[in-house]
Amino acid sequence: SKHLPEGTTSGFLCHERRGRDGGGSRQAFDLVSLDGQSRATLADAAGPVTGHKVGKYHVQLEDMEKFTFPLLDDAVAAGAGGADRPPRVFLLDEIGKMEMNSGGFVTRVRALLTSPDPNLHVLGTIALKGEGFIAAAKKLPGVRVLEVNEGSRDAKAEEVLNMFLKALNADASDADGAASPEPPAKGRRWGPASASASASASASASTPPRRGRPAEGAAASTPAAGAEAPEPVFREVEGLRLRFDQPPPGEFSSVYIADP
C-alpha cells in the first residue's frame, strides 16, 4: 500500500474499544495521536457520568478537550507562516455528534478548515448526518465531501491518497501504476476528509467507518488570494443567533451558530 510521506502528517484518529480482549461489543471510543504516543477517552458506555451523552456513551468532554485542543492550536498556529511553511496534512477524526458538545472544539476546527495557509491540507471524517457545525462544515467555501461506505472505501481511499500526495508534491504516479488526479491550483489547498484514513495514513482502509454509521469525507481549498468576501449576515432563527457567510460568486455559502 502507498502512504503519505513520513514527517508530513499530524493529528489524531478515533479508535473503538471493545470488551473481551477486543472481540466483544463496543464499549468506548479513544482518541489516539498519529504517532501512537498519547491517547484520551472520548466516550465510554461505563462512564463516568459527565452530563454529556450520545446514545449509550458518556462523552468525556474534559479529556477530549485536553487532548485535541493543543493539537488543533498547534496546527492553526503553524499555518501562520503561510507559504513559507512546507506542505503538510492534518488528520482529523472526526467532526461528529460527540465532539459537538465542545464549543472550543468547533471554534478550533472552523479555524483549521478556513486557514488561509495554502500549504496546510486537512484530511478528516465527518458524520453523515447532523445539524449545526456538522452541516455547516460541509458547506464551507472549497470543501469537497466524499461519501464513503464499505463497498467504496478502498477506491475512495486510493483517490484521496493520490489527491494529497499531489498536494504534498510527492510522487504517486509510479506507485502501483495508479493514475493520480490533477493537483490543486496554485494558491489553493486540499482540506477536510475521507473516512478511510488509517493510523499510518495508508491508502488502504482496513476498518469500516466507526460509530456504527456511514461516514463522509471532504477535500477543501481556500478562496483565491486577494478575494474579498462581503461581511457576514446575522439572523435570529427560533431563538438561535445564526451567521450566514457571503462568499464571492461561485463559492459555497455556509451558516452556523454564531456563538456555539
Coordinates of C-alpha atoms in Angstrom, one line a residue:
S1 CA 0.0 0.0 0.0
K2 CA 1.0 3.6 -0.5
H3 CA 1.5 6.1 2.3
L4 CA 1.7 9.8 2.8
P5 CA 5.4 10.8 3.3
E6 CA 6.8 10.5 6.8
G7 CA 7.0 13.7 8.7
T8 CA 4.2 15.4 6.7
T9 CA 1.3 14.5 8.9
S10 CA -0.1 15.3 12.3
G11 CA -3.4 15.0 14.0
F12 CA -5.5 12.2 15.7
L13 CA -7.7 9.3 15.0
C14 CA -10.6 7.7 16.9
H15 CA -10.4 4.0 17.8
E16 CA -13.2 2.0 19.2
R17 CA -12.6 -0.1 22.3
R18 CA -14.2 -3.5 22.7
G19 CA -14.7 -5.9 25.6
R20 CA -13.5 -9.4 25.9
D21 CA -10.0 -8.7 24.6
G22 CA -11.2 -6.8 21.6
G23 CA -13.7 -9.4 20.4
G24 CA -16.8 -8.3 22.3
S25 CA -19.3 -5.5 22.0
R26 CA -18.1 -1.9 21.6
Q27 CA -17.6 -0.2 24.9
A28 CA -15.8 3.1 24.3
F29 CA -14.0 5.4 21.9
D30 CA -10.4 6.5 22.3
L31 CA -8.6 9.4 20.6
V32 CA -5.1 8.4 19.6
S33 CA -2.3 10.6 18.2
L34 CA -0.8 9.6 14.9
D35 CA 2.4 8.5 16.5
G36 CA 0.5 6.4 19.0
Q37 CA 2.3 8.0 21.9
S38 CA -0.7 9.6 23.5
R39 CA -4.4 8.9 23.8
A40 CA -7.5 10.0 25.7
T41 CA -11.0 8.7 26.2
L42 CA -13.6 10.4 24.0
A43 CA -16.7 8.5 25.3
D44 CA -17.3 5.4 27.4
A45 CA -20.6 3.5 28.0
A46 CA -19.5 2.7 31.6
G47 CA -18.9 6.3 32.5
P48 CA -18.1 8.3 34.5
V49 CA -21.2 10.3 34.0
T50 CA -20.4 13.8 32.7
G51 CA -23.7 15.3 31.8
H52 CA -22.9 14.8 28.1
K53 CA -24.3 11.7 26.4
V54 CA -24.7 10.4 22.9
G55 CA -26.6 7.1 22.7
K56 CA -25.2 4.9 25.5
Y57 CA -21.9 6.7 25.6
H58 CA -20.9 9.3 28.3
V59 CA -18.8 11.9 26.4
Q60 CA -15.6 12.6 28.4
L61 CA -15.6 16.3 27.4
E62 CA -12.7 17.4 29.6
D63 CA -10.4 14.6 28.5
M64 CA -11.3 15.2 24.8
E65 CA -10.6 18.9 25.0
K66 CA -7.3 18.4 26.9
F67 CA -6.2 16.0 24.1
T68 CA -7.4 17.8 21.0
F69 CA -7.0 21.5 21.8
P70 CA -3.2 21.5 21.8
L71 CA -3.1 19.6 18.5
L72 CA -5.6 21.8 16.8
D73 CA -4.0 25.0 18.2
D74 CA -0.5 23.9 17.0
A75 CA -1.8 23.2 13.5
V76 CA -3.5 26.6 13.2
A77 CA -0.5 28.4 14.7
A78 CA 1.8 26.6 12.3
G79 CA -0.3 27.9 9.4
A80 CA 0.5 31.5 10.4
G81 CA 3.7 31.0 8.4
G82 CA 1.7 30.8 5.2
A83 CA 3.5 29.9 2.1
D84 CA 6.8 29.8 4.0
R85 CA 5.7 26.6 5.7
P86 CA 6.3 23.2 3.9
P87 CA 3.2 21.3 2.6
R88 CA 1.7 19.2 5.4
V89 CA -1.5 17.3 6.2
F90 CA -3.6 17.4 9.5
L91 CA -5.7 14.3 10.1
L92 CA -8.9 14.9 12.0
D93 CA -11.2 12.0 13.1
E94 CA -13.8 13.3 13.5
I95 CA -16.4 16.0 13.3
G96 CA -19.2 14.1 14.9
K97 CA -22.1 14.4 17.4
M98 CA -19.8 13.7 20.4
E99 CA -17.4 16.4 19.6
M100 CA -20.2 18.9 19.0
N101 CA -20.6 19.1 22.8
S102 CA -17.5 21.3 22.9
G103 CA -17.8 24.9 21.6
G104 CA -14.0 25.2 21.8
F105 CA -13.6 22.2 19.5
V106 CA -16.0 23.7 17.0
T107 CA -14.1 27.0 17.1
R108 CA -10.8 25.4 16.5
V109 CA -11.9 23.1 13.7
R110 CA -13.6 26.0 11.9
A111 CA -10.3 28.0 12.2
L112 CA -8.4 25.0 10.8
L113 CA -10.8 24.5 7.9
T114 CA -10.7 28.2 6.9
S115 CA -7.0 28.7 7.4
P116 CA -5.6 30.9 4.6
D117 CA -2.3 28.8 4.5
P118 CA -2.1 27.2 1.0
N119 CA 0.3 24.6 2.4
L120 CA -2.0 23.3 5.2
H121 CA -4.1 20.4 4.0
V122 CA -6.8 18.8 6.2
L123 CA -8.0 15.2 5.9
G124 CA -10.8 14.3 8.2
T125 CA -14.0 12.4 8.8
I126 CA -17.4 13.9 9.4
A127 CA -20.8 12.5 10.4
L128 CA -23.1 11.5 7.5
K129 CA -26.0 13.3 9.2
G130 CA -26.1 16.2 11.7
E131 CA -27.1 19.8 12.1
G132 CA -25.1 22.8 13.4
F133 CA -21.5 22.8 12.5
I134 CA -21.7 19.2 11.1
A135 CA -23.9 20.6 8.3
A136 CA -22.1 23.9 8.1
A137 CA -18.6 22.4 7.8
K138 CA -19.6 20.6 4.6
K139 CA -20.6 23.9 3.0
L140 CA -17.5 25.9 3.8
P141 CA -16.0 27.5 0.7
G142 CA -14.0 25.0 -1.3
V143 CA -14.9 21.9 0.9
R144 CA -15.3 18.7 -1.1
V145 CA -17.3 16.0 0.5
L146 CA -16.8 12.3 -0.4
E147 CA -19.3 9.8 0.9
V148 CA -17.6 6.5 1.8
N149 CA -19.2 3.2 2.5
E150 CA -17.9 -0.4 2.9
G151 CA -18.2 -1.0 -0.8
S152 CA -16.4 2.1 -2.0
R153 CA -13.8 2.7 0.8
D154 CA -10.8 1.1 -1.0
A155 CA -11.4 3.0 -4.2
K156 CA -12.1 6.3 -2.4
A157 CA -9.0 5.8 -0.2
E158 CA -6.8 5.5 -3.3
E159 CA -8.4 8.6 -4.8
V160 CA -7.9 10.7 -1.7
L161 CA -4.4 9.5 -1.1
N162 CA -3.4 10.4 -4.6
M163 CA -5.0 13.8 -4.2
F164 CA -3.0 14.5 -1.0
L165 CA 0.2 13.2 -2.5
K166 CA -0.2 15.7 -5.3
A167 CA -0.9 18.4 -2.8
L168 CA 2.3 17.5 -0.9
N169 CA 4.3 17.4 -4.2
A170 CA 5.0 13.7 -3.6
D171 CA 5.4 11.3 -6.5
A172 CA 2.4 9.0 -6.7
S173 CA 2.4 8.3 -10.4
D174 CA 4.7 5.3 -10.3
A175 CA 3.2 3.6 -7.2
D176 CA 1.1 0.5 -8.1
G177 CA 0.6 2.0 -11.6
A178 CA -2.2 4.2 -10.3
A179 CA -3.1 7.4 -12.1
S180 CA -3.3 10.5 -10.0
P181 CA -5.8 13.3 -10.1
E182 CA -4.6 16.8 -11.1
P183 CA -3.0 18.8 -8.2
P184 CA -4.8 21.8 -6.7
A185 CA -4.4 25.1 -8.4
K186 CA -1.6 27.3 -7.2
G187 CA -2.7 29.2 -4.0
R188 CA -5.3 26.6 -3.1
R189 CA -5.2 23.6 -0.8
W190 CA -7.0 20.4 -0.2
G191 CA -8.7 20.3 3.1
P192 CA -11.1 18.1 5.2
A193 CA -11.5 14.5 4.7
S194 CA -12.1 10.9 3.9
A195 CA -13.4 8.2 6.2
S196 CA -10.7 5.9 5.0
A197 CA -7.6 7.2 6.8
S198 CA -5.7 4.6 8.9
A199 CA -3.3 5.3 11.8
S200 CA -0.4 5.1 9.3
A201 CA -2.2 7.3 6.7
S202 CA -2.4 4.2 4.5
A203 CA -4.3 4.4 1.2
S204 CA -5.9 1.1 2.0
A205 CA -8.6 1.3 4.7
S206 CA -8.7 -1.8 6.9
T207 CA -11.7 -1.0 9.0
P208 CA -15.2 0.2 8.2
P209 CA -16.4 3.7 9.3
R210 CA -16.7 3.8 13.0
R211 CA -19.5 4.7 15.4
G212 CA -22.0 2.4 13.7
R213 CA -22.9 4.6 10.8
P214 CA -21.7 5.6 7.3
A215 CA -19.2 8.4 7.1
E216 CA -18.4 11.2 4.8
G217 CA -15.2 12.9 3.9
A218 CA -14.2 16.1 2.2
A219 CA -11.4 17.8 0.4
A220 CA -11.3 21.6 0.5
S221 CA -9.5 24.5 -0.9
T222 CA -9.2 28.1 0.3
P223 CA -10.6 31.0 -1.8
A224 CA -8.1 32.6 -4.2
A225 CA -5.7 35.1 -2.7
G226 CA -6.9 38.7 -2.7
A227 CA -10.6 37.8 -3.0
E228 CA -12.8 40.0 -0.7
A229 CA -15.8 38.3 0.8
P230 CA -18.7 40.6 2.0
E231 CA -19.4 40.9 5.7
P232 CA -21.4 38.0 7.2
V233 CA -25.1 38.5 8.0
F234 CA -26.5 37.6 11.4
R235 CA -30.1 36.4 11.8
E236 CA -32.2 35.2 14.8
V237 CA -34.0 32.0 13.9
E238 CA -36.0 30.1 16.5
G239 CA -34.1 31.7 19.4
L240 CA -30.6 30.9 17.8
R241 CA -28.3 33.6 16.5
L242 CA -27.1 32.4 13.1
R243 CA -24.2 33.7 11.0
F244 CA -24.6 33.5 7.2
D245 CA -21.3 33.9 5.3
Q246 CA -21.4 35.7 1.9
P247 CA -18.5 34.2 -0.1
P248 CA -17.5 35.5 -3.5
P249 CA -19.7 34.4 -6.5
G250 CA -19.2 30.7 -7.4
E251 CA -18.2 29.7 -3.8
F252 CA -20.4 27.9 -1.3
S253 CA -22.2 29.7 1.4
S254 CA -22.1 28.5 5.0
V255 CA -24.3 29.1 8.0
Y256 CA -23.6 28.2 11.6
I257 CA -24.4 29.2 15.1
A258 CA -22.6 32.5 15.8
D259 CA -21.7 31.6 19.4
P260 CA -21.8 27.8 19.9

